[in-house]
mmCIF file of C-alpha atoms in Angstrom:
data_model
loop_
_atom_site.group_PDB
_atom_site.id
_atom_site.type_symbol
_atom_site.label_atom_id
_atom_site.label_comp_id
_atom_site.label_asym_id
_atom_site.label_seq_id
_atom_site.Cartn_x
_atom_site.Cartn_y
_atom_site.Cartn_z
ATOM 1 C CA MET A 24 23.718 -40.131 -15.303
ATOM 2 C CA SER A 25 20.735 -42.302 -14.590
ATOM 3 C CA ARG A 26 18.318 -41.647 -11.751
ATOM 4 C CA GLU A 27 19.380 -44.912 -10.123
ATOM 5 C CA TRP A 28 23.042 -43.880 -10.117
ATOM 6 C CA VAL A 29 22.212 -40.469 -8.613
ATOM 7 C CA ILE A 30 20.060 -42.091 -5.911
ATOM 8 C CA LYS A 31 22.851 -44.571 -5.105
ATOM 9 C CA ILE A 32 25.299 -41.695 -4.582
ATOM 10 C CA TYR A 33 22.732 -39.873 -2.441
ATOM 11 C CA GLN A 34 22.111 -43.004 -0.333
ATOM 12 C CA ASP A 35 25.852 -43.365 0.216
ATOM 13 C CA VAL A 36 26.054 -39.744 1.372
ATOM 14 C CA LEU A 37 23.052 -40.169 3.685
ATOM 15 C CA ASP A 38 24.402 -43.439 5.082
ATOM 16 C CA ARG A 39 27.820 -41.806 5.568
ATOM 17 C CA LYS A 40 29.569 -44.306 3.317
ATOM 18 C CA VAL A 41 31.083 -41.264 1.597
ATOM 19 C CA LYS A 42 31.642 -37.834 3.128
ATOM 20 C CA ARG A 43 30.310 -35.701 0.321
ATOM 21 C CA PHE A 44 28.950 -35.587 -3.187
ATOM 22 C CA PRO A 45 31.445 -35.856 -6.082
ATOM 23 C CA ASN A 46 33.070 -32.646 -7.333
ATOM 24 C CA ASN A 47 30.883 -30.690 -9.770
ATOM 25 C CA PHE A 48 27.999 -33.077 -9.138
ATOM 26 C CA PHE A 49 25.535 -30.176 -9.031
ATOM 27 C CA SER A 50 26.758 -28.242 -12.052
ATOM 28 C CA GLY A 51 24.223 -26.604 -14.343
ATOM 29 C CA GLU A 52 20.864 -27.966 -15.393
ATOM 30 C CA GLU A 53 22.036 -31.537 -14.922
ATOM 31 C CA GLY A 54 22.728 -30.788 -11.254
ATOM 32 C CA LYS A 55 19.201 -29.410 -10.853
ATOM 33 C CA GLU A 56 17.872 -32.642 -12.304
ATOM 34 C CA TYR A 57 19.941 -34.584 -9.759
ATOM 35 C CA MET A 58 18.428 -32.425 -7.007
ATOM 36 C CA ARG A 59 14.975 -33.311 -8.335
ATOM 37 C CA TYR A 60 15.776 -37.034 -8.234
ATOM 38 C CA MET A 61 17.182 -36.803 -4.718
ATOM 39 C CA THR A 62 14.337 -34.688 -3.336
ATOM 40 C CA CYS A 63 11.649 -36.998 -4.727
ATOM 41 C CA TYR A 64 13.550 -40.036 -3.488
ATOM 42 C CA LEU A 65 13.978 -38.549 -0.020
ATOM 43 C CA LEU A 66 10.381 -37.517 0.455
ATOM 44 C CA GLU A 67 8.495 -40.260 -1.342
ATOM 45 C CA GLU A 68 10.709 -43.309 -0.791
ATOM 46 C CA ARG A 69 13.060 -42.814 2.138
ATOM 47 C CA LEU A 70 10.599 -40.865 4.317
ATOM 48 C CA SER A 71 7.404 -42.352 2.761
ATOM 49 C CA ILE A 72 5.607 -39.020 2.566
ATOM 50 C CA PRO A 73 2.693 -39.076 0.117
ATOM 51 C CA ILE A 74 2.929 -36.190 -2.346
ATOM 52 C CA HIS A 75 -0.329 -34.599 -1.152
ATOM 53 C CA GLU A 76 1.054 -34.487 2.424
ATOM 54 C CA ILE A 77 4.297 -32.704 1.514
ATOM 55 C CA PRO A 78 3.060 -29.213 2.472
ATOM 56 C CA ILE A 79 1.862 -30.477 5.844
ATOM 57 C CA ARG A 80 4.865 -32.635 6.739
ATOM 58 C CA VAL A 81 7.904 -31.048 5.083
ATOM 59 C CA GLN A 82 9.860 -28.147 6.504
ATOM 60 C CA ALA A 83 13.300 -26.807 5.716
ATOM 61 C CA SER A 84 14.778 -28.765 8.622
ATOM 62 C CA ILE A 85 13.796 -32.067 7.005
ATOM 63 C CA LEU A 86 15.526 -31.250 3.736
ATOM 64 C CA TRP A 87 18.576 -29.728 5.403
ATOM 65 C CA SER A 88 19.025 -32.597 7.861
ATOM 66 C CA HIS A 89 19.109 -34.963 4.889
ATOM 67 C CA ARG A 90 22.065 -33.213 3.279
ATOM 68 C CA LEU A 91 20.181 -31.128 0.699
ATOM 69 C CA LYS A 92 21.246 -27.735 2.026
ATOM 70 C CA PRO A 93 24.752 -27.589 0.492
ATOM 71 C CA PRO A 94 23.521 -28.310 -3.052
ATOM 72 C CA ALA A 95 20.577 -25.931 -2.563
ATOM 73 C CA MET A 96 23.017 -23.185 -1.607
ATOM 74 C CA ILE A 97 24.887 -23.663 -4.886
ATOM 75 C CA TYR A 98 21.756 -22.465 -6.681
ATOM 76 C CA GLY A 99 20.820 -19.892 -4.032
ATOM 77 C CA TRP A 100 17.671 -21.856 -3.243
ATOM 78 C CA ASN A 101 15.582 -21.858 -0.081
ATOM 79 C CA TYR A 102 13.741 -25.006 0.941
ATOM 80 C CA TYR A 103 10.672 -24.101 -1.110
ATOM 81 C CA ASP A 104 12.805 -23.716 -4.244
ATOM 82 C CA VAL A 105 14.066 -27.271 -3.669
ATOM 83 C CA ILE A 106 10.449 -28.488 -3.480
ATOM 84 C CA GLU A 107 9.464 -26.448 -6.552
ATOM 85 C CA ASN A 108 12.385 -27.934 -8.493
ATOM 86 C CA ALA A 109 11.199 -31.449 -7.636
ATOM 87 C CA TYR A 110 7.472 -30.802 -8.077
ATOM 88 C CA PRO A 111 7.174 -27.850 -10.484
ATOM 89 C CA GLY A 112 3.859 -26.004 -10.190
ATOM 90 C CA HIS A 113 2.441 -28.586 -7.800
ATOM 91 C CA PHE A 114 2.427 -26.481 -4.613
ATOM 92 C CA LYS A 115 2.163 -22.858 -3.544
ATOM 93 C CA PRO A 116 4.545 -21.604 -0.863
ATOM 94 C CA TRP A 117 1.665 -20.588 1.400
ATOM 95 C CA GLU A 118 0.459 -24.197 1.583
ATOM 96 C CA PHE A 119 3.465 -25.009 3.784
ATOM 97 C CA GLN A 120 3.859 -24.406 7.510
ATOM 98 C CA GLN A 121 6.637 -21.957 6.751
ATOM 99 C CA VAL A 122 7.053 -19.702 3.760
ATOM 100 C CA PRO A 123 10.296 -18.348 2.310
ATOM 101 C CA HIS A 124 11.801 -15.357 4.130
ATOM 102 C CA LYS A 125 9.982 -12.071 3.351
ATOM 103 C CA TYR A 126 7.362 -13.899 1.286
ATOM 104 C CA TRP A 127 4.555 -11.725 2.669
ATOM 105 C CA HIS A 128 6.481 -8.426 2.552
ATOM 106 C CA GLY A 129 5.728 -5.472 0.322
ATOM 107 C CA LYS A 130 3.244 -5.113 -2.488
ATOM 108 C CA GLU A 131 4.124 -8.505 -3.950
ATOM 109 C CA GLY A 132 3.531 -10.095 -0.527
ATOM 110 C CA LYS A 133 0.127 -8.461 -0.280
ATOM 111 C CA ASN A 134 -0.775 -9.772 -3.749
ATOM 112 C CA ARG A 135 0.352 -13.252 -2.687
ATOM 113 C CA ALA A 136 -1.857 -13.035 0.405
ATOM 114 C CA ILE A 137 -4.855 -12.081 -1.704
ATOM 115 C CA GLU A 138 -4.104 -14.965 -4.090
ATOM 116 C CA ALA A 139 -3.941 -17.367 -1.131
ATOM 117 C CA VAL A 140 -7.237 -16.165 0.300
ATOM 118 C CA LYS A 141 -8.954 -16.315 -3.090
ATOM 119 C CA HIS A 142 -7.701 -19.882 -3.455
ATOM 120 C CA VAL A 143 -9.201 -20.865 -0.102
ATOM 121 C CA ILE A 144 -12.530 -19.202 -0.828
ATOM 122 C CA GLU A 145 -12.823 -20.630 -4.340
ATOM 123 C CA ASN A 146 -11.207 -24.052 -3.862
ATOM 124 C CA GLU A 147 -11.639 -24.956 -0.203
ATOM 125 C CA LEU A 148 -15.027 -23.326 0.360
ATOM 126 C CA ASN A 149 -16.154 -23.789 -3.269
ATOM 127 C CA ILE A 150 -17.530 -20.262 -3.541
ATOM 128 C CA PRO A 151 -16.754 -18.399 -6.772
ATOM 129 C CA ILE A 152 -15.218 -15.044 -5.853
ATOM 130 C CA GLU A 153 -17.998 -13.117 -7.614
ATOM 131 C CA GLU A 154 -20.596 -14.881 -5.440
ATOM 132 C CA ILE A 155 -19.056 -13.862 -2.131
ATOM 133 C CA PRO A 156 -21.457 -10.924 -1.675
ATOM 134 C CA LEU A 157 -24.391 -13.330 -1.940
ATOM 135 C CA HIS A 158 -23.039 -15.434 0.920
ATOM 136 C CA VAL A 159 -21.739 -12.785 3.253
ATOM 137 C CA ASN A 160 -23.346 -12.207 6.577
ATOM 138 C CA LEU A 161 -22.002 -12.235 10.100
ATOM 139 C CA HIS A 162 -22.391 -16.014 10.355
ATOM 140 C CA PHE A 163 -20.458 -16.502 7.095
ATOM 141 C CA LEU A 164 -17.591 -14.306 8.273
ATOM 142 C CA LYS A 165 -17.351 -16.134 11.580
ATOM 143 C CA SER A 166 -17.381 -19.536 9.880
ATOM 144 C CA ILE A 167 -14.872 -18.521 7.207
ATOM 145 C CA ILE A 168 -12.475 -17.129 9.823
ATOM 146 C CA TYR A 169 -12.857 -20.325 11.857
ATOM 147 C CA MET A 170 -12.196 -22.443 8.760
ATOM 148 C CA ALA A 171 -9.220 -20.294 7.812
ATOM 149 C CA SER A 172 -7.661 -20.807 11.227
ATOM 150 C CA SER A 173 -7.691 -24.569 10.664
ATOM 151 C CA ILE A 174 -6.570 -24.388 7.020
ATOM 152 C CA PHE A 175 -3.779 -21.884 7.568
ATOM 153 C CA LEU A 176 -1.324 -23.507 9.922
ATOM 154 C CA ASN A 177 0.837 -20.415 9.572
ATOM 155 C CA ASN A 178 -0.496 -17.839 12.059
ATOM 156 C CA LEU A 179 0.741 -14.950 9.920
ATOM 157 C CA LEU A 180 -1.239 -16.212 6.942
ATOM 158 C CA PHE A 181 -4.343 -16.421 9.120
ATOM 159 C CA LYS A 182 -3.860 -12.771 10.098
ATOM 160 C CA LEU A 183 -3.464 -11.885 6.423
ATOM 161 C CA PHE A 184 -6.664 -13.772 5.673
ATOM 162 C CA LYS A 185 -8.552 -11.716 8.245
ATOM 163 C CA LEU A 186 -7.005 -8.564 6.782
ATOM 164 C CA PHE A 187 -8.208 -9.570 3.307
ATOM 165 C CA ILE A 188 -11.770 -9.932 4.565
ATOM 166 C CA GLN A 189 -11.583 -6.503 6.229
ATOM 167 C CA VAL A 190 -10.113 -4.863 3.116
ATOM 168 C CA TYR A 191 -12.733 -6.497 0.930
ATOM 169 C CA LEU A 192 -15.502 -5.246 3.205
ATOM 170 C CA ASN A 193 -14.044 -1.731 3.369
ATOM 171 C CA ARG A 194 -13.910 -1.457 -0.430
ATOM 172 C CA GLY A 195 -17.664 -1.775 -0.441
ATOM 173 C CA ASN A 196 -17.502 -5.027 -2.341
ATOM 174 C CA LEU A 197 -19.424 -6.767 0.393
ATOM 175 C CA GLN A 198 -22.512 -5.637 2.220
ATOM 176 C CA MET A 199 -22.877 -6.928 5.714
ATOM 177 C CA SER A 200 -26.272 -8.440 6.442
ATOM 178 C CA HIS A 201 -27.290 -10.203 9.578
#
């Protein structure tokens, strides 16, 4: 089916012209492609959200209130999986205001937190990770924590960021200088 046909069906569902999607509409890989079409249409066209603003403006409630939860459940997807299906590799879960359930738990969660912090240091602050010791002093730590609080809308991620700095200091990788 063409993208236009899928979008027309989705518009009819959203506008309540029909009660539900056709039977087997979301079967297999083709159904995932339909989800991609519908998600991009919803966010970019119907809601006029620029792609770069998706992490800031999109939460699960937006997708679910626009009838994307039932098809997402067919695949066992959370809201981030729906976004990832539509924009593969474009975003990281921690860029959003909410992350998938248990995203920060366990060893894998800790590794994700470190990846997020490294991304902020290298990409937002433009400091290569190996140069951190050259920049670290009390003023740097205060400014980086302040910046992190504004970058990380998710309070838990901000706490993880502070934890990363403490762990990094405790490993002896950084020498505090005033």
